[in-house]
Amino acid sequence: MNEISVQIKINNNNYERNIKPNTLLIDFLRDDLGLTGTHSGCDTSQCGACMVLHNNSAIKSCSILVAQLNNQEITTIEGLQDKDKLHPMQNSFRNNHGLQCGFCTPGMIISAISLFNENNDPTEDEIRKYLEGNMCRCTGYQNIVKSIEEGAKDMREKG
Amino acid sequence: MYNFNFHSPSSLDEAINIYNNSDDPKFLAGGMTLLASMKQRLIAPSDLIDIRNIKNLSEVIIDGESIKIGALYSHHSLSINEDINSKIKNLAKLANGIGDPAVRKMGTIGGSIANSDPAADWPAAILALNSNINTNIRSIKNIDFFTGMFETLLADDEIITSIDIKIPDLFDYKKFPNPASRYAIVGVAIAKYNNDVTVAVSGASHTPFIAKGLSEFLSENFSSDIPKNTVSKDDLNEDIHASAEYRANLIDVLTQQILKNN
Ligand SMILES: Cc1cc2nc3c(=O)[nH]c(=O)nc-3n(C[C@H](O)[C@H](O)[C@H](O)COP(=O)(O)OP(=O)(O)OC[C@H]3O[C@@H](n4cnc5c(N)ncnc54)[C@H](O)[C@@H]3O)c2cc1C
Ligand code: FES
Ligand code: FES
C-alpha cells in the first residue's frame, strides 16, 4: 500500500508527513505527535473521549482518517489555552469540580466549546442533549453541566 | 484496520475510473459506518475512494414542489436548514435524532441510504416520502431501492448523487430508540399527499418496509383510531432488545402517537 503525503494544521502548527492511509487521527495525534491529551476510550465512536475541533465543531478523532483531513485544520485540548492561561471552559471545569478521574474531560471540554459555537447561551436541557456523544463514568454529569453553564457565561463575557 | 490505498477524486468520472481500476474498492463518505466496519475487520477494501471532494454533491435545491438534497449533505446541516424544515416539517427532527452531534456532523444522508441499515432512520423516511434516489447513471424510485438487509439496488460502482423528495402535505417520524446506540428499535415515518398516506417502518424487520394495511386504512380514513396488528409479528425481528410481538405493538403505538400530534 502506498504511503500518502498529507498536510494538516494542528493547534496552529503545520505538519507535512508521509503516513499510511489507514492512520486514524487519534493515533496520529497521540503516537506521532505526542499530543496525548486526546484520549481513546472506546475506539467505536461512542464515548467522545477522543473529541477534537474541526471547523469549530467537535468530531471524534477515533473515527476519521488523517487522509480525510488533508489541508485542513484541527484543534486539540492542548491548543485551547493561551500560553499559561487556561481557556475559560477549562477553568470552569476546574472551578466547578467538573472532573474526577479526568479521562472524559478533554472530550467534554471540546464538546462544550463546540456547543458554545452553535449556541452561546445554552439551557441545561440543551447542554444535556448536546452531551449525547460524551460519556463520563465518574461524575454523574451534574458538575459537568454546571461547568459548561458557567464556562459559556465566561466565554460570552470575554467575547 | 487493514491498510488500503486512499484516493481523493474531485469528479464523479474520476471516482468511477479509480473504482474500475482497483481490486476491491469502497466509496467513503462520512465514514461513520464504513470506518467502524473496517476497524472490526468486517470488510477490508483494497482502496478507499473519498467522495467528499467531489463538487455539487452537498447542494440543496428547493423548487415549488420538491427538494433535492445532495448525497453528501450531513445530518447536522439538514437539522439546521430552515428552508428545508419550512417545506417539510419534521425532517430536521429526524436528522437531529440520529446518533449524537459529532456523528451528525460527519454522517451523510447518501451514506445512510446507501448503507441501508435496517435500523437506520433515513430509509423509513425515504420510503414514506414520494422520492427518487439519483445516481451518476440513473434515477431510482424509492420503493425499488431497498432490496434487503444492508442491500440496495445500487451497483458496486454506482454513486448516489442526490435525493429528490416531493414536498408532502404532512410528514412525521418517530422512533423508539435503543438507549445506547439511538438506532431505532422501531421507527415509523408517515407522509401524506392529498389523501394518499404511506406508513413506512424501520428497525422492525431485516429491511425497511411499507406497512400496507396501515397505509391503506389511513388513506381512507386519516384518524388515530387505527386497526391493531395489521403488521404481522411473524415478519418482524426478535432480539435482546425487543420481541417480535413488542415490535408489532410499537408500530401501532408510534403510528398513533404521530397521528395524535398532527
Ligand atoms: C455512534 C453512532 C450512532 C449512530 N446512530 C444512528 C442513528 O441513530 N440512526 C441512524 O440512522 N444512523 C445512525 N448512525 C449511522 C450514521 O447515520 C451514518 O452517518 C450513516 O449510516 C452512514 O453515513 P456516512 O456518510 O458516514 O457513510 P460511510 O460510513 O462513509 O459509508 C457507508 C456505506 O455507504 C456507501 N456510500 C456512502 N456514500 C455513498 C454514496 N453517495 N453513493 C454510494 N455509496 C455510498 C459506502 O461505500 C459504505 O458502504 C450512527 C453512527 C454512529 C457511529
Ligand atoms: S474513543 Fe472515540 S468516541 Fe470513544
Ligand atoms: S471524570 Fe472520570 S470519566 Fe469523567
Coordinates of C-alpha atoms and ligand atoms in Angstrom, one line a residue:
Chain A
M1 CA 0.0 0.0 0.0
N2 CA 1.3 3.4 -0.9
E3 CA 2.1 6.0 1.7
I4 CA 0.5 9.3 1.1
S5 CA 1.7 12.8 1.9
V6 CA -0.6 14.9 4.0
Q7 CA -0.6 18.5 5.2
I8 CA -2.5 19.2 8.3
K9 CA -2.6 22.2 10.7
I10 CA -2.9 21.2 14.4
N11 CA -3.1 23.8 17.1
N12 CA -1.7 26.3 14.7
N13 CA 1.3 24.2 13.7
N14 CA 1.7 23.0 10.2
Y15 CA 2.7 19.3 9.7
E16 CA 3.6 17.7 6.4
R17 CA 4.0 14.0 6.8
N18 CA 4.0 10.8 4.9
I19 CA 1.6 8.4 6.5
K20 CA 0.0 5.1 6.0
P21 CA -3.5 5.7 4.6
N22 CA -5.1 3.7 7.5
T23 CA -3.8 6.2 10.1
L24 CA -6.6 7.3 12.3
L25 CA -6.4 10.9 13.6
I26 CA -6.3 9.8 17.2
D27 CA -3.2 7.6 16.6
F28 CA -1.5 10.4 14.6
L29 CA -2.1 12.8 17.5
R30 CA -1.0 10.5 20.3
D31 CA 1.6 8.3 18.7
D32 CA 3.2 10.6 16.1
L33 CA 2.8 14.0 17.6
G34 CA 2.8 13.1 21.3
L35 CA -0.4 15.0 21.9
T36 CA -1.8 12.6 24.5
G37 CA -4.4 15.0 25.8
T38 CA -6.9 13.5 23.4
H39 CA -8.0 10.2 24.9
S40 CA -9.0 6.9 23.4
G41 CA -11.9 5.5 25.4
C42 CA -13.9 3.1 23.2
D43 CA -12.5 3.3 19.7
T44 CA -16.0 2.8 18.4
S45 CA -17.4 6.4 18.2
Q46 CA -19.5 6.0 21.3
C47 CA -17.7 7.7 24.3
G48 CA -16.4 11.1 23.0
A49 CA -13.1 11.0 25.0
C50 CA -11.3 11.5 21.6
M51 CA -13.1 14.6 20.5
V52 CA -11.2 17.4 18.7
L53 CA -12.4 20.6 17.0
H54 CA -12.7 20.7 13.2
N55 CA -14.2 23.8 11.7
N56 CA -15.2 24.9 15.2
S57 CA -17.2 21.6 15.7
A58 CA -16.4 18.6 17.8
I59 CA -15.7 15.4 15.8
K60 CA -14.5 12.0 17.1
S61 CA -10.8 11.5 16.2
C62 CA -11.1 7.7 16.5
S63 CA -13.5 7.7 13.6
I64 CA -11.7 9.8 11.0
L65 CA -8.6 9.2 8.9
V66 CA -5.8 11.8 8.7
A67 CA -6.1 11.3 5.0
Q68 CA -9.6 12.7 5.1
L69 CA -8.3 15.9 6.7
N70 CA -5.6 16.8 4.2
N71 CA -5.1 20.6 4.0
Q72 CA -7.5 21.0 6.9
E73 CA -7.2 22.3 10.5
I74 CA -7.7 20.7 13.9
T75 CA -7.6 22.0 17.4
T76 CA -7.0 19.6 20.3
I77 CA -7.3 20.1 24.0
E78 CA -3.6 21.2 24.1
G79 CA -4.4 24.0 21.7
L80 CA -7.1 25.7 23.8
Q81 CA -5.0 27.5 26.4
D82 CA -3.4 30.8 25.8
K83 CA 0.3 30.4 26.9
D84 CA -0.1 29.6 30.6
K85 CA -3.7 30.7 30.8
L86 CA -6.4 28.1 30.7
H87 CA -9.3 28.5 28.3
P88 CA -12.4 29.8 30.2
M89 CA -14.1 26.4 29.6
Q90 CA -11.1 24.6 31.1
N91 CA -11.1 27.0 34.1
S92 CA -14.8 26.4 34.7
F93 CA -14.3 22.7 34.8
R94 CA -11.6 23.2 37.4
N95 CA -13.6 25.7 39.5
N96 CA -16.8 23.6 39.4
H97 CA -15.2 20.2 40.2
G98 CA -16.3 19.2 36.6
L99 CA -14.0 16.2 36.6
Q100 CA -12.9 13.4 38.8
C101 CA -10.6 10.9 37.1
G102 CA -10.4 13.4 34.1
F103 CA -10.4 10.7 31.4
C104 CA -13.5 12.1 29.7
T105 CA -12.6 15.7 30.4
P106 CA -10.8 16.7 27.2
G107 CA -13.7 15.4 25.1
M108 CA -16.2 17.1 27.4
I109 CA -14.5 20.5 27.1
I110 CA -14.1 20.2 23.3
S111 CA -17.8 19.2 23.1
A112 CA -18.8 22.2 25.3
I113 CA -16.9 24.6 23.1
S114 CA -18.5 23.1 20.0
L115 CA -21.9 23.7 21.7
F116 CA -21.0 27.3 22.5
N117 CA -20.0 27.9 18.9
E118 CA -23.5 26.8 17.8
N119 CA -25.5 28.3 20.8
N120 CA -23.7 30.7 23.1
D121 CA -26.4 30.6 25.8
P122 CA -27.4 27.0 26.1
T123 CA -30.1 25.9 28.6
E124 CA -29.5 22.9 30.9
D125 CA -31.6 20.7 28.6
E126 CA -29.7 21.8 25.6
I127 CA -26.4 21.0 27.3
R128 CA -27.6 17.6 28.4
K129 CA -28.8 16.8 24.9
Y130 CA -25.6 18.0 23.3
L131 CA -23.6 15.6 25.6
E132 CA -25.3 12.6 24.0
G133 CA -22.0 11.6 22.5
N134 CA -19.8 12.1 25.6
M135 CA -19.7 9.6 28.4
C136 CA -18.4 10.1 31.9
R137 CA -18.1 7.1 34.3
C138 CA -17.3 9.2 37.4
T139 CA -19.2 12.5 37.9
G140 CA -22.8 11.7 37.3
Y141 CA -22.8 14.7 34.9
Q142 CA -24.2 17.3 37.4
N143 CA -20.9 19.2 37.8
I144 CA -20.1 18.8 34.1
V145 CA -23.4 20.6 33.2
K146 CA -22.7 23.3 35.8
S147 CA -19.1 23.7 34.4
I148 CA -20.5 24.2 30.9
E149 CA -23.1 26.7 32.0
E150 CA -20.5 28.8 33.8
G151 CA -17.9 28.3 31.1
A152 CA -20.3 29.5 28.4
K153 CA -21.1 32.5 30.6
D154 CA -17.4 33.3 30.9
M155 CA -16.9 32.9 27.1
R156 CA -19.9 35.2 26.4
E157 CA -18.5 37.9 28.8
K158 CA -15.0 37.6 27.4
G159 CA -16.4 37.9 23.8
Chain B
M1 CA -7.9 -1.8 10.4
Y2 CA -6.1 -3.3 7.4
N3 CA -4.3 -0.9 5.2
F4 CA -5.6 0.3 1.8
N5 CA -4.8 2.8 -0.9
F6 CA -6.5 6.2 -0.4
H7 CA -7.9 8.3 -3.2
S8 CA -9.5 11.7 -3.2
P9 CA -11.0 12.4 -6.6
S10 CA -12.6 15.7 -7.5
S11 CA -15.1 14.5 -10.0
L12 CA -17.6 11.6 -10.4
D13 CA -15.9 10.4 -13.6
E14 CA -12.5 10.3 -11.8
A15 CA -14.1 8.4 -8.9
I16 CA -15.6 5.8 -11.1
N17 CA -12.4 5.5 -13.1
I18 CA -10.4 4.8 -9.9
Y19 CA -13.1 2.3 -8.8
N20 CA -12.8 0.4 -12.0
N21 CA -9.0 0.2 -11.7
S22 CA -9.0 -1.1 -8.2
D23 CA -9.2 -4.6 -6.8
D24 CA -11.8 -4.3 -4.1
P25 CA -12.6 -0.6 -3.6
K26 CA -15.2 1.2 -1.5
F27 CA -16.6 4.7 -1.6
L28 CA -16.1 6.7 1.6
A29 CA -18.5 9.5 2.6
G30 CA -18.7 10.4 6.3
G31 CA -17.1 7.2 7.4
M32 CA -19.4 6.8 10.4
T33 CA -20.3 3.3 9.3
L34 CA -17.6 2.3 6.9
L35 CA -14.6 3.0 9.1
A36 CA -16.2 1.3 12.0
S37 CA -16.8 -1.9 9.9
M38 CA -13.2 -1.7 8.7
K39 CA -11.9 -1.4 12.3
Q40 CA -13.9 -4.6 13.2
R41 CA -12.4 -6.2 10.1
L42 CA -15.8 -7.0 8.8
I43 CA -14.6 -5.6 5.5
A44 CA -11.1 -4.9 4.2
P45 CA -11.3 -2.8 1.0
S46 CA -8.1 -2.6 -1.1
D47 CA -8.9 1.1 -1.9
L48 CA -10.9 3.8 -0.3
I49 CA -12.3 6.5 -2.6
D50 CA -13.2 9.6 -0.6
I51 CA -16.1 11.2 -2.4
R52 CA -16.3 14.3 -0.2
N53 CA -14.2 16.5 -2.5
I54 CA -16.5 15.9 -5.5
K55 CA -18.3 19.2 -6.2
N56 CA -22.0 19.7 -6.1
L57 CA -22.8 16.6 -4.0
S58 CA -23.7 18.6 -1.0
E59 CA -26.1 21.1 -2.6
V60 CA -29.7 21.6 -1.6
I61 CA -32.1 22.9 -4.3
I62 CA -35.7 23.7 -3.4
D63 CA -38.3 24.4 -6.1
G64 CA -42.0 24.8 -5.7
E65 CA -42.9 21.1 -5.4
S66 CA -39.7 19.3 -4.4
I67 CA -36.5 19.4 -2.6
K68 CA -33.2 18.0 -4.0
I69 CA -30.7 17.1 -1.2
G70 CA -27.1 16.3 -2.2
A71 CA -25.9 12.9 -1.1
L72 CA -23.1 14.4 1.0
Y73 CA -25.4 16.7 2.9
S74 CA -24.8 15.9 6.6
H75 CA -27.4 15.1 9.2
H76 CA -26.3 18.2 11.1
S77 CA -26.6 20.6 8.1
L78 CA -30.1 19.2 7.4
S79 CA -31.1 19.5 11.0
I80 CA -30.4 23.3 11.0
N81 CA -31.6 24.1 7.4
E82 CA -34.6 26.4 8.0
D83 CA -35.6 26.3 4.3
I84 CA -35.9 22.5 4.2
N85 CA -37.7 22.5 7.6
S86 CA -40.2 25.1 6.5
K87 CA -41.1 22.9 3.5
I88 CA -41.0 19.5 5.1
K89 CA -41.7 19.9 8.8
N90 CA -40.1 17.2 11.0
L91 CA -37.3 16.2 8.6
A92 CA -35.0 18.3 10.7
K93 CA -36.3 16.5 13.8
L94 CA -35.4 13.1 12.2
A95 CA -31.9 14.3 11.3
N96 CA -31.4 15.7 14.8
G97 CA -32.3 12.3 16.4
I98 CA -29.5 10.4 14.6
G99 CA -26.7 9.3 16.9
D100 CA -25.1 12.3 18.6
P101 CA -23.8 15.8 17.5
A102 CA -20.4 14.5 16.3
V103 CA -21.9 11.7 14.3
R104 CA -24.4 14.1 12.7
K105 CA -21.6 16.4 11.7
M106 CA -19.8 13.6 9.7
G107 CA -22.7 11.3 8.7
T108 CA -24.4 11.9 5.4
I109 CA -27.9 11.2 4.0
G110 CA -26.4 9.5 1.0
G111 CA -24.2 7.2 3.2
S112 CA -27.1 6.4 5.4
I113 CA -29.3 5.4 2.4
A114 CA -26.6 3.5 0.6
N115 CA -25.8 1.6 3.8
S116 CA -29.4 0.5 4.1
D117 CA -29.1 -0.4 7.8
P118 CA -32.5 -1.9 8.8
A119 CA -32.4 0.1 12.0
A120 CA -31.4 3.5 10.4
D121 CA -33.8 6.4 10.3
W122 CA -33.5 7.8 6.8
P123 CA -34.7 4.7 4.9
A124 CA -38.1 4.8 6.6
A125 CA -38.5 8.5 5.7
I126 CA -37.3 8.0 2.1
L127 CA -39.8 5.1 1.7
A128 CA -42.7 7.1 3.1
L129 CA -42.0 10.2 1.1
N130 CA -42.6 10.3 -2.6
S131 CA -38.9 10.3 -3.6
N132 CA -36.2 9.2 -6.0
I133 CA -32.6 8.3 -5.4
N134 CA -30.4 9.8 -8.1
T135 CA -27.1 8.3 -9.0
N136 CA -24.3 9.0 -11.5
I137 CA -26.2 6.9 -14.1
R138 CA -29.9 6.8 -13.3
S139 CA -32.8 7.8 -11.0
I140 CA -34.2 5.0 -8.8
K141 CA -37.7 5.1 -7.4
N142 CA -37.7 4.9 -3.6
I143 CA -39.8 1.8 -3.5
D144 CA -37.4 -0.1 -5.7
F145 CA -34.3 1.0 -3.8
F146 CA -34.0 -1.0 -0.6
T147 CA -33.7 -4.7 -1.5
G148 CA -32.6 -6.3 1.7
M149 CA -30.6 -6.1 4.9
F150 CA -27.7 -3.7 4.1
E151 CA -28.6 -4.3 0.4
T152 CA -29.9 -1.8 -2.2
L153 CA -30.4 -1.7 -5.9
L154 CA -27.1 0.2 -6.3
A155 CA -24.4 -1.4 -8.5
D156 CA -21.0 -1.6 -6.9
D157 CA -19.6 1.2 -8.9
E158 CA -22.7 3.5 -8.6
I159 CA -22.6 6.7 -6.6
I160 CA -25.7 8.3 -5.1
T161 CA -25.6 12.0 -6.1
S162 CA -28.8 13.3 -4.6
I163 CA -32.2 12.5 -3.4
D164 CA -35.4 14.2 -4.8
I165 CA -38.3 14.5 -2.4
K166 CA -41.7 15.7 -3.4
I167 CA -43.0 18.1 -0.7
P168 CA -45.8 16.4 1.2
D169 CA -48.8 17.9 2.9
L170 CA -47.7 16.2 6.1
F171 CA -44.6 14.3 7.3
D172 CA -43.6 13.0 10.6
Y173 CA -41.2 10.4 12.0
K174 CA -41.0 8.9 15.4
K175 CA -38.7 6.2 16.8
F176 CA -38.4 4.2 19.9
P177 CA -34.6 4.4 20.2
N178 CA -32.2 1.8 21.6
P179 CA -31.0 3.9 24.5
A180 CA -27.3 3.0 23.9
S181 CA -26.9 3.4 20.2
R182 CA -30.0 5.6 19.4
Y183 CA -30.7 3.4 16.4
A184 CA -34.4 2.6 16.0
I185 CA -35.8 -0.5 17.8
V186 CA -38.8 0.6 15.7
G187 CA -39.2 3.8 13.7
V188 CA -42.3 4.9 11.9
A189 CA -42.5 7.5 9.2
I190 CA -45.8 8.8 7.8
A191 CA -46.1 11.0 4.7
K192 CA -49.4 12.3 3.3
Y193 CA -50.1 13.7 -0.2
N194 CA -53.7 14.7 -0.6
N195 CA -55.5 11.5 0.6
D196 CA -52.6 9.3 -0.2
V197 CA -50.9 8.2 3.0
T198 CA -47.8 6.0 3.3
V199 CA -46.6 4.5 6.6
A200 CA -43.0 3.1 6.5
V201 CA -41.2 1.3 9.2
S202 CA -37.6 0.9 10.2
G203 CA -35.9 -1.2 12.9
A204 CA -38.6 -3.8 12.9
S205 CA -37.6 -6.1 10.1
H206 CA -34.5 -7.1 8.1
T207 CA -35.2 -4.2 5.8
P208 CA -37.3 -1.0 6.0
F209 CA -40.8 -1.6 4.6
I210 CA -44.1 0.0 3.9
A211 CA -46.9 -1.0 6.3
K212 CA -49.5 -1.7 3.6
G213 CA -52.5 -2.2 5.9
L214 CA -51.9 0.9 7.8
S215 CA -51.2 3.0 4.7
E216 CA -54.5 1.8 3.1
F217 CA -56.5 2.4 6.2
L218 CA -55.1 5.9 6.7
S219 CA -55.6 6.8 3.0
E220 CA -59.3 6.0 3.5
N221 CA -59.7 7.4 7.0
F222 CA -57.0 9.7 8.4
S223 CA -57.6 9.1 12.1
S224 CA -55.7 7.7 15.1
D225 CA -58.4 5.0 15.5
I226 CA -56.3 2.5 13.6
P227 CA -56.8 -1.2 13.4
K228 CA -54.3 -3.1 15.5
N229 CA -51.7 -5.6 14.4
T230 CA -52.0 -5.1 10.7
V231 CA -48.3 -5.8 10.6
S232 CA -47.9 -9.5 11.5
K233 CA -45.3 -10.3 14.1
D234 CA -44.2 -13.2 12.1
D235 CA -42.4 -10.9 9.7
L236 CA -40.6 -9.0 12.4
N237 CA -37.2 -9.2 14.2
E238 CA -36.8 -10.8 17.6
D239 CA -33.6 -9.9 19.6
I240 CA -32.3 -9.0 23.0
H241 CA -33.9 -5.5 22.7
A242 CA -37.4 -6.5 21.8
S243 CA -39.6 -9.4 20.9
A244 CA -41.4 -9.5 17.6
E245 CA -44.7 -9.0 19.3
Y246 CA -43.4 -6.0 21.1
R247 CA -42.1 -4.5 17.9
A248 CA -45.5 -5.1 16.2
N249 CA -47.2 -3.3 19.0
L250 CA -44.7 -0.4 18.8
I251 CA -45.5 0.1 15.1
D252 CA -49.2 0.7 16.1
V253 CA -48.2 2.9 19.1
L254 CA -45.8 5.1 17.3
T255 CA -48.3 5.5 14.4
Q256 CA -51.0 6.5 16.8
Q257 CA -48.6 9.0 18.5
I258 CA -47.8 10.6 15.2
L259 CA -51.4 10.9 14.2
K260 CA -52.4 12.4 17.5
N261 CA -49.6 15.0 17.1
N262 CA -50.6 16.1 13.6
Ligands
LIG1 C1 -22.3 6.3 17.4 C2 -23.2 6.2 16.1 C3 -24.6 6.3 16.3 C4 -25.4 6.3 15.1 N1 -26.8 6.4 15.3 C5 -27.6 6.4 14.2 C6 -29.0 6.5 14.4 O1 -29.5 6.7 15.5 N2 -29.8 6.5 13.3 C7 -29.2 6.3 12.0 O2 -30.0 6.3 11.1 N3 -27.9 6.2 11.8 C8 -27.1 6.2 12.9 N4 -25.7 6.1 12.7 C9 -25.2 5.9 11.3 C10 -25.0 7.3 10.7 O3 -26.2 7.8 10.3 C11 -24.1 7.2 9.4 O4 -23.9 8.5 9.1 C12 -24.6 6.5 8.2 O5 -25.1 5.3 8.4 C13 -23.5 6.4 7.2 O6 -23.3 7.6 6.6 P1 -21.8 8.0 6.2 O7 -21.9 9.2 5.4 O8 -21.0 8.1 7.5 O9 -21.3 6.8 5.3 P2 -20.0 5.9 5.2 O10 -19.7 5.3 6.5 O11 -18.9 6.7 4.6 O12 -20.5 4.9 4.1 C14 -21.4 3.9 4.4 C15 -21.7 3.0 3.2 O13 -22.3 3.7 2.2 C16 -21.5 3.8 1.0 N5 -21.7 5.1 0.5 C17 -21.6 6.3 1.2 N6 -22.0 7.4 0.4 C18 -22.3 6.8 -0.8 C19 -22.8 7.4 -2.0 N7 -23.0 8.8 -2.1 N8 -23.1 6.6 -3.0 C20 -22.9 5.3 -2.9 N9 -22.5 4.7 -1.8 C21 -22.2 5.4 -0.8 C22 -20.1 3.5 1.4 O14 -19.4 2.9 0.4 C23 -20.4 2.5 2.6 O15 -20.6 1.2 2.1 C24 -24.8 6.1 13.8 C25 -23.5 6.0 13.7 C26 -22.6 6.1 14.8 C27 -21.2 5.9 14.6
FES2 S1 -12.6 6.8 21.6 FE1 -13.6 8.0 20.0 S2 -15.6 8.0 20.7 FE2 -14.7 6.8 22.2
FES3 S1 -14.3 12.3 35.2 FE1 -13.8 10.2 35.1 S2 -14.8 9.6 33.2 FE2 -15.5 11.6 33.5

